[in-house]
Amino acid sequence: MKNSLMIATAAALVLGGVTAGEAMAAGPESKCKSCHTFDQGGNNRMGPNLFGIMGRKAGSLEGYNYGPYLKSADFTWDEARVKAWIENSAGVAKAAGARTKMPTQRVTGDKADTVIAFLNGLK
């Protein structure tokens, strides 16, 4: 029943011109939206603008002051890295011997996949 409700909600959002991922990441109830913007050329907030994040070198957005972990990161954001990050950013940074400014969000499973699909579309 829960999956049917999720599918119906996602379908309604798509038909209404808003994808499920957009609603989760940038919608009015979104935790992401309180710290990030998603529009091309959008402002940075507490966190960097996430337009074009997929395929971008971590810690490289011009004009944003990253925390210690991402300042020195040497990787490119892909689905696996974003999934790990939105599940447990503090744990990812700690495993590398660093810290991050981003609080852990614990976004997992289908919700993580939906947010990642939305971020993949921001090009």
JSON list of C-alpha atoms in Angstrom, two decimals:
[
{"chain": "A", "resi": 1, "resn": "MET", "atom": "CA", "xyz": [0.00, 0.00, 0.00]},
{"chain": "A", "resi": 2, "resn": "LYS", "atom": "CA", "xyz": [2.81, 2.42, 0.91]},
{"chain": "A", "resi": 3, "resn": "ASN", "atom": "CA", "xyz": [4.54, 1.88, -2.47]},
{"chain": "A", "resi": 4, "resn": "SER", "atom": "CA", "xyz": [1.24, 2.42, -4.30]},
{"chain": "A", "resi": 5, "resn": "LEU", "atom": "CA", "xyz": [0.75, 5.70, -2.48]},
{"chain": "A", "resi": 6, "resn": "MET", "atom": "CA", "xyz": [4.31, 6.79, -3.31]},
{"chain": "A", "resi": 7, "resn": "ILE", "atom": "CA", "xyz": [3.83, 5.92, -6.98]},
{"chain": "A", "resi": 8, "resn": "ALA", "atom": "CA", "xyz": [0.49, 7.77, -7.12]},
{"chain": "A", "resi": 9, "resn": "THR", "atom": "CA", "xyz": [2.03, 10.81, -5.43]},
{"chain": "A", "resi": 10, "resn": "ALA", "atom": "CA", "xyz": [5.01, 10.80, -7.79]},
{"chain": "A", "resi": 11, "resn": "ALA", "atom": "CA", "xyz": [2.70, 10.47, -10.82]},
{"chain": "A", "resi": 12, "resn": "ALA", "atom": "CA", "xyz": [0.54, 13.36, -9.60]},
{"chain": "A", "resi": 13, "resn": "LEU", "atom": "CA", "xyz": [3.59, 15.55, -9.10]},
{"chain": "A", "resi": 14, "resn": "VAL", "atom": "CA", "xyz": [4.93, 14.78, -12.59]},
{"chain": "A", "resi": 15, "resn": "LEU", "atom": "CA", "xyz": [1.55, 15.51, -14.16]},
{"chain": "A", "resi": 16, "resn": "GLY", "atom": "CA", "xyz": [1.43, 18.76, -12.20]},
{"chain": "A", "resi": 17, "resn": "GLY", "atom": "CA", "xyz": [4.77, 19.83, -13.70]},
{"chain": "A", "resi": 18, "resn": "VAL", "atom": "CA", "xyz": [6.85, 19.07, -10.59]},
{"chain": "A", "resi": 19, "resn": "THR", "atom": "CA", "xyz": [8.90, 15.91, -10.34]},
{"chain": "A", "resi": 20, "resn": "ALA", "atom": "CA", "xyz": [8.93, 13.92, -7.11]},
{"chain": "A", "resi": 21, "resn": "GLY", "atom": "CA", "xyz": [12.65, 14.69, -6.74]},
{"chain": "A", "resi": 22, "resn": "GLU", "atom": "CA", "xyz": [12.07, 18.39, -7.17]},
{"chain": "A", "resi": 23, "resn": "ALA", "atom": "CA", "xyz": [9.35, 18.28, -4.53]},
{"chain": "A", "resi": 24, "resn": "MET", "atom": "CA", "xyz": [11.64, 16.41, -2.13]},
{"chain": "A", "resi": 25, "resn": "ALA", "atom": "CA", "xyz": [14.75, 18.54, -2.74]},
{"chain": "A", "resi": 26, "resn": "ALA", "atom": "CA", "xyz": [13.37, 21.97, -3.59]},
{"chain": "A", "resi": 27, "resn": "GLY", "atom": "CA", "xyz": [9.72, 21.89, -2.55]},
{"chain": "A", "resi": 28, "resn": "PRO", "atom": "CA", "xyz": [8.21, 23.85, 0.33]},
{"chain": "A", "resi": 29, "resn": "GLU", "atom": "CA", "xyz": [8.68, 20.99, 2.83]},
{"chain": "A", "resi": 30, "resn": "SER", "atom": "CA", "xyz": [12.25, 20.27, 1.74]},
{"chain": "A", "resi": 31, "resn": "LYS", "atom": "CA", "xyz": [15.16, 20.15, 4.17]},
{"chain": "A", "resi": 32, "resn": "CYS", "atom": "CA", "xyz": [17.54, 20.66, 1.22]},
{"chain": "A", "resi": 33, "resn": "LYS", "atom": "CA", "xyz": [15.95, 23.96, 0.19]},
{"chain": "A", "resi": 34, "resn": "SER", "atom": "CA", "xyz": [16.68, 25.58, 3.54]},
{"chain": "A", "resi": 35, "resn": "CYS", "atom": "CA", "xyz": [20.44, 25.49, 2.76]},
{"chain": "A", "resi": 36, "resn": "HIS", "atom": "CA", "xyz": [20.71, 25.07, -1.04]},
{"chain": "A", "resi": 37, "resn": "THR", "atom": "CA", "xyz": [19.37, 26.61, -4.24]},
{"chain": "A", "resi": 38, "resn": "PHE", "atom": "CA", "xyz": [18.89, 24.61, -7.44]},
{"chain": "A", "resi": 39, "resn": "ASP", "atom": "CA", "xyz": [18.62, 27.18, -10.25]},
{"chain": "A", "resi": 40, "resn": "GLN", "atom": "CA", "xyz": [21.35, 27.79, -12.80]},
{"chain": "A", "resi": 41, "resn": "GLY", "atom": "CA", "xyz": [23.36, 30.71, -11.46]},
{"chain": "A", "resi": 42, "resn": "GLY", "atom": "CA", "xyz": [21.43, 30.60, -8.18]},
{"chain": "A", "resi": 43, "resn": "ASN", "atom": "CA", "xyz": [22.84, 32.03, -4.98]},
{"chain": "A", "resi": 44, "resn": "ASN", "atom": "CA", "xyz": [24.71, 30.04, -2.41]},
{"chain": "A", "resi": 45, "resn": "ARG", "atom": "CA", "xyz": [23.11, 29.82, 0.99]},
{"chain": "A", "resi": 46, "resn": "MET", "atom": "CA", "xyz": [24.41, 27.98, 4.04]},
{"chain": "A", "resi": 47, "resn": "GLY", "atom": "CA", "xyz": [25.26, 25.32, 1.43]},
{"chain": "A", "resi": 48, "resn": "PRO", "atom": "CA", "xyz": [26.32, 25.76, -2.21]},
{"chain": "A", "resi": 49, "resn": "ASN", "atom": "CA", "xyz": [23.98, 26.03, -5.18]},
{"chain": "A", "resi": 50, "resn": "LEU", "atom": "CA", "xyz": [23.46, 22.46, -6.44]},
{"chain": "A", "resi": 51, "resn": "PHE", "atom": "CA", "xyz": [22.70, 23.18, -10.11]},
{"chain": "A", "resi": 52, "resn": "GLY", "atom": "CA", "xyz": [25.11, 21.00, -12.13]},
{"chain": "A", "resi": 53, "resn": "ILE", "atom": "CA", "xyz": [26.45, 19.16, -9.07]},
{"chain": "A", "resi": 54, "resn": "MET", "atom": "CA", "xyz": [26.50, 15.77, -10.81]},
{"chain": "A", "resi": 55, "resn": "GLY", "atom": "CA", "xyz": [29.82, 15.39, -12.59]},
{"chain": "A", "resi": 56, "resn": "ARG", "atom": "CA", "xyz": [31.34, 18.43, -10.86]},
{"chain": "A", "resi": 57, "resn": "LYS", "atom": "CA", "xyz": [34.55, 18.20, -8.84]},
{"chain": "A", "resi": 58, "resn": "ALA", "atom": "CA", "xyz": [33.70, 18.31, -5.13]},
{"chain": "A", "resi": 59, "resn": "GLY", "atom": "CA", "xyz": [34.46, 21.58, -3.39]},
{"chain": "A", "resi": 60, "resn": "SER", "atom": "CA", "xyz": [34.88, 23.49, -6.64]},
{"chain": "A", "resi": 61, "resn": "LEU", "atom": "CA", "xyz": [31.90, 25.84, -6.96]},
{"chain": "A", "resi": 62, "resn": "GLU", "atom": "CA", "xyz": [33.29, 29.35, -7.35]},
{"chain": "A", "resi": 63, "resn": "GLY", "atom": "CA", "xyz": [32.31, 31.71, -4.58]},
{"chain": "A", "resi": 64, "resn": "TYR", "atom": "CA", "xyz": [31.39, 29.15, -1.92]},
{"chain": "A", "resi": 65, "resn": "ASN", "atom": "CA", "xyz": [33.48, 28.63, 1.23]},
{"chain": "A", "resi": 66, "resn": "TYR", "atom": "CA", "xyz": [33.48, 24.86, 1.72]},
{"chain": "A", "resi": 67, "resn": "GLY", "atom": "CA", "xyz": [34.18, 23.07, 4.99]},
{"chain": "A", "resi": 68, "resn": "PRO", "atom": "CA", "xyz": [37.47, 21.22, 5.58]},
{"chain": "A", "resi": 69, "resn": "TYR", "atom": "CA", "xyz": [36.46, 17.91, 3.97]},
{"chain": "A", "resi": 70, "resn": "LEU", "atom": "CA", "xyz": [35.15, 19.27, 0.69]},
{"chain": "A", "resi": 71, "resn": "LYS", "atom": "CA", "xyz": [37.84, 21.96, 0.41]},
{"chain": "A", "resi": 72, "resn": "SER", "atom": "CA", "xyz": [40.45, 19.24, 0.11]},
{"chain": "A", "resi": 73, "resn": "ALA", "atom": "CA", "xyz": [38.33, 16.60, -1.65]},
{"chain": "A", "resi": 74, "resn": "ASP", "atom": "CA", "xyz": [39.69, 15.02, -4.79]},
{"chain": "A", "resi": 75, "resn": "PHE", "atom": "CA", "xyz": [36.67, 13.40, -6.38]},
{"chain": "A", "resi": 76, "resn": "THR", "atom": "CA", "xyz": [33.79, 14.16, -8.72]},
{"chain": "A", "resi": 77, "resn": "TRP", "atom": "CA", "xyz": [30.20, 13.95, -7.55]},
{"chain": "A", "resi": 78, "resn": "ASP", "atom": "CA", "xyz": [28.46, 10.89, -8.98]},
{"chain": "A", "resi": 79, "resn": "GLU", "atom": "CA", "xyz": [25.39, 8.92, -7.89]},
{"chain": "A", "resi": 80, "resn": "ALA", "atom": "CA", "xyz": [27.26, 6.70, -5.41]},
{"chain": "A", "resi": 81, "resn": "ARG", "atom": "CA", "xyz": [29.01, 9.64, -3.73]},
{"chain": "A", "resi": 82, "resn": "VAL", "atom": "CA", "xyz": [25.84, 11.74, -3.53]},
{"chain": "A", "resi": 83, "resn": "LYS", "atom": "CA", "xyz": [23.92, 8.78, -2.12]},
{"chain": "A", "resi": 84, "resn": "ALA", "atom": "CA", "xyz": [26.52, 8.25, 0.61]},
{"chain": "A", "resi": 85, "resn": "TRP", "atom": "CA", "xyz": [26.65, 11.99, 1.30]},
{"chain": "A", "resi": 86, "resn": "ILE", "atom": "CA", "xyz": [22.92, 12.54, 1.73]},
{"chain": "A", "resi": 87, "resn": "GLU", "atom": "CA", "xyz": [22.68, 9.47, 3.92]},
{"chain": "A", "resi": 88, "resn": "ASN", "atom": "CA", "xyz": [25.55, 10.34, 6.30]},
{"chain": "A", "resi": 89, "resn": "SER", "atom": "CA", "xyz": [27.68, 13.35, 5.35]},
{"chain": "A", "resi": 90, "resn": "ALA", "atom": "CA", "xyz": [29.36, 13.54, 8.77]},
{"chain": "A", "resi": 91, "resn": "GLY", "atom": "CA", "xyz": [30.30, 9.86, 8.58]},
{"chain": "A", "resi": 92, "resn": "VAL", "atom": "CA", "xyz": [31.72, 10.22, 5.08]},
{"chain": "A", "resi": 93, "resn": "ALA", "atom": "CA", "xyz": [33.87, 13.18, 6.12]},
{"chain": "A", "resi": 94, "resn": "LYS", "atom": "CA", "xyz": [34.94, 11.50, 9.37]},
{"chain": "A", "resi": 95, "resn": "ALA", "atom": "CA", "xyz": [36.03, 8.36, 7.50]},
{"chain": "A", "resi": 96, "resn": "ALA", "atom": "CA", "xyz": [38.39, 10.63, 5.53]},
{"chain": "A", "resi": 97, "resn": "GLY", "atom": "CA", "xyz": [39.70, 12.19, 8.74]},
{"chain": "A", "resi": 98, "resn": "ALA", "atom": "CA", "xyz": [37.89, 15.50, 8.27]},
{"chain": "A", "resi": 99, "resn": "ARG", "atom": "CA", "xyz": [34.69, 17.36, 9.12]},
{"chain": "A", "resi": 100, "resn": "THR", "atom": "CA", "xyz": [31.83, 18.87, 7.16]},
{"chain": "A", "resi": 101, "resn": "LYS", "atom": "CA", "xyz": [29.48, 21.79, 7.78]},
{"chain": "A", "resi": 102, "resn": "MET", "atom": "CA", "xyz": [26.51, 19.79, 6.43]},
{"chain": "A", "resi": 103, "resn": "PRO", "atom": "CA", "xyz": [24.37, 18.09, 9.04]},
{"chain": "A", "resi": 104, "resn": "THR", "atom": "CA", "xyz": [23.60, 14.44, 8.39]},
{"chain": "A", "resi": 105, "resn": "GLN", "atom": "CA", "xyz": [20.24, 14.10, 6.62]},
{"chain": "A", "resi": 106, "resn": "ARG", "atom": "CA", "xyz": [19.71, 10.30, 6.61]},
{"chain": "A", "resi": 107, "resn": "VAL", "atom": "CA", "xyz": [18.07, 10.28, 3.15]},
{"chain": "A", "resi": 108, "resn": "THR", "atom": "CA", "xyz": [18.10, 6.65, 2.01]},
{"chain": "A", "resi": 109, "resn": "GLY", "atom": "CA", "xyz": [16.48, 4.12, -0.32]},
{"chain": "A", "resi": 110, "resn": "ASP", "atom": "CA", "xyz": [13.83, 5.34, -2.76]},
{"chain": "A", "resi": 111, "resn": "LYS", "atom": "CA", "xyz": [13.99, 8.88, -1.36]},
{"chain": "A", "resi": 112, "resn": "ALA", "atom": "CA", "xyz": [17.72, 9.06, -2.09]},
{"chain": "A", "resi": 113, "resn": "ASP", "atom": "CA", "xyz": [17.19, 7.69, -5.61]},
{"chain": "A", "resi": 114, "resn": "THR", "atom": "CA", "xyz": [14.48, 10.29, -6.22]},
{"chain": "A", "resi": 115, "resn": "VAL", "atom": "CA", "xyz": [16.67, 13.19, -5.06]},
{"chain": "A", "resi": 116, "resn": "ILE", "atom": "CA", "xyz": [19.59, 11.89, -7.16]},
{"chain": "A", "resi": 117, "resn": "ALA", "atom": "CA", "xyz": [17.35, 11.66, -10.25]},
{"chain": "A", "resi": 118, "resn": "PHE", "atom": "CA", "xyz": [16.37, 15.29, -9.69]},
{"chain": "A", "resi": 119, "resn": "LEU", "atom": "CA", "xyz": [20.01, 16.38, -9.28]},
{"chain": "A", "resi": 120, "resn": "ASN", "atom": "CA", "xyz": [20.94, 14.45, -12.45]},
{"chain": "A", "resi": 121, "resn": "GLY", "atom": "CA", "xyz": [18.42, 16.58, -14.35]},
{"chain": "A", "resi": 122, "resn": "LEU", "atom": "CA", "xyz": [19.97, 19.89, -13.26]},
{"chain": "A", "resi": 123, "resn": "LYS", "atom": "CA", "xyz": [22.19, 20.55, -16.26]}
]
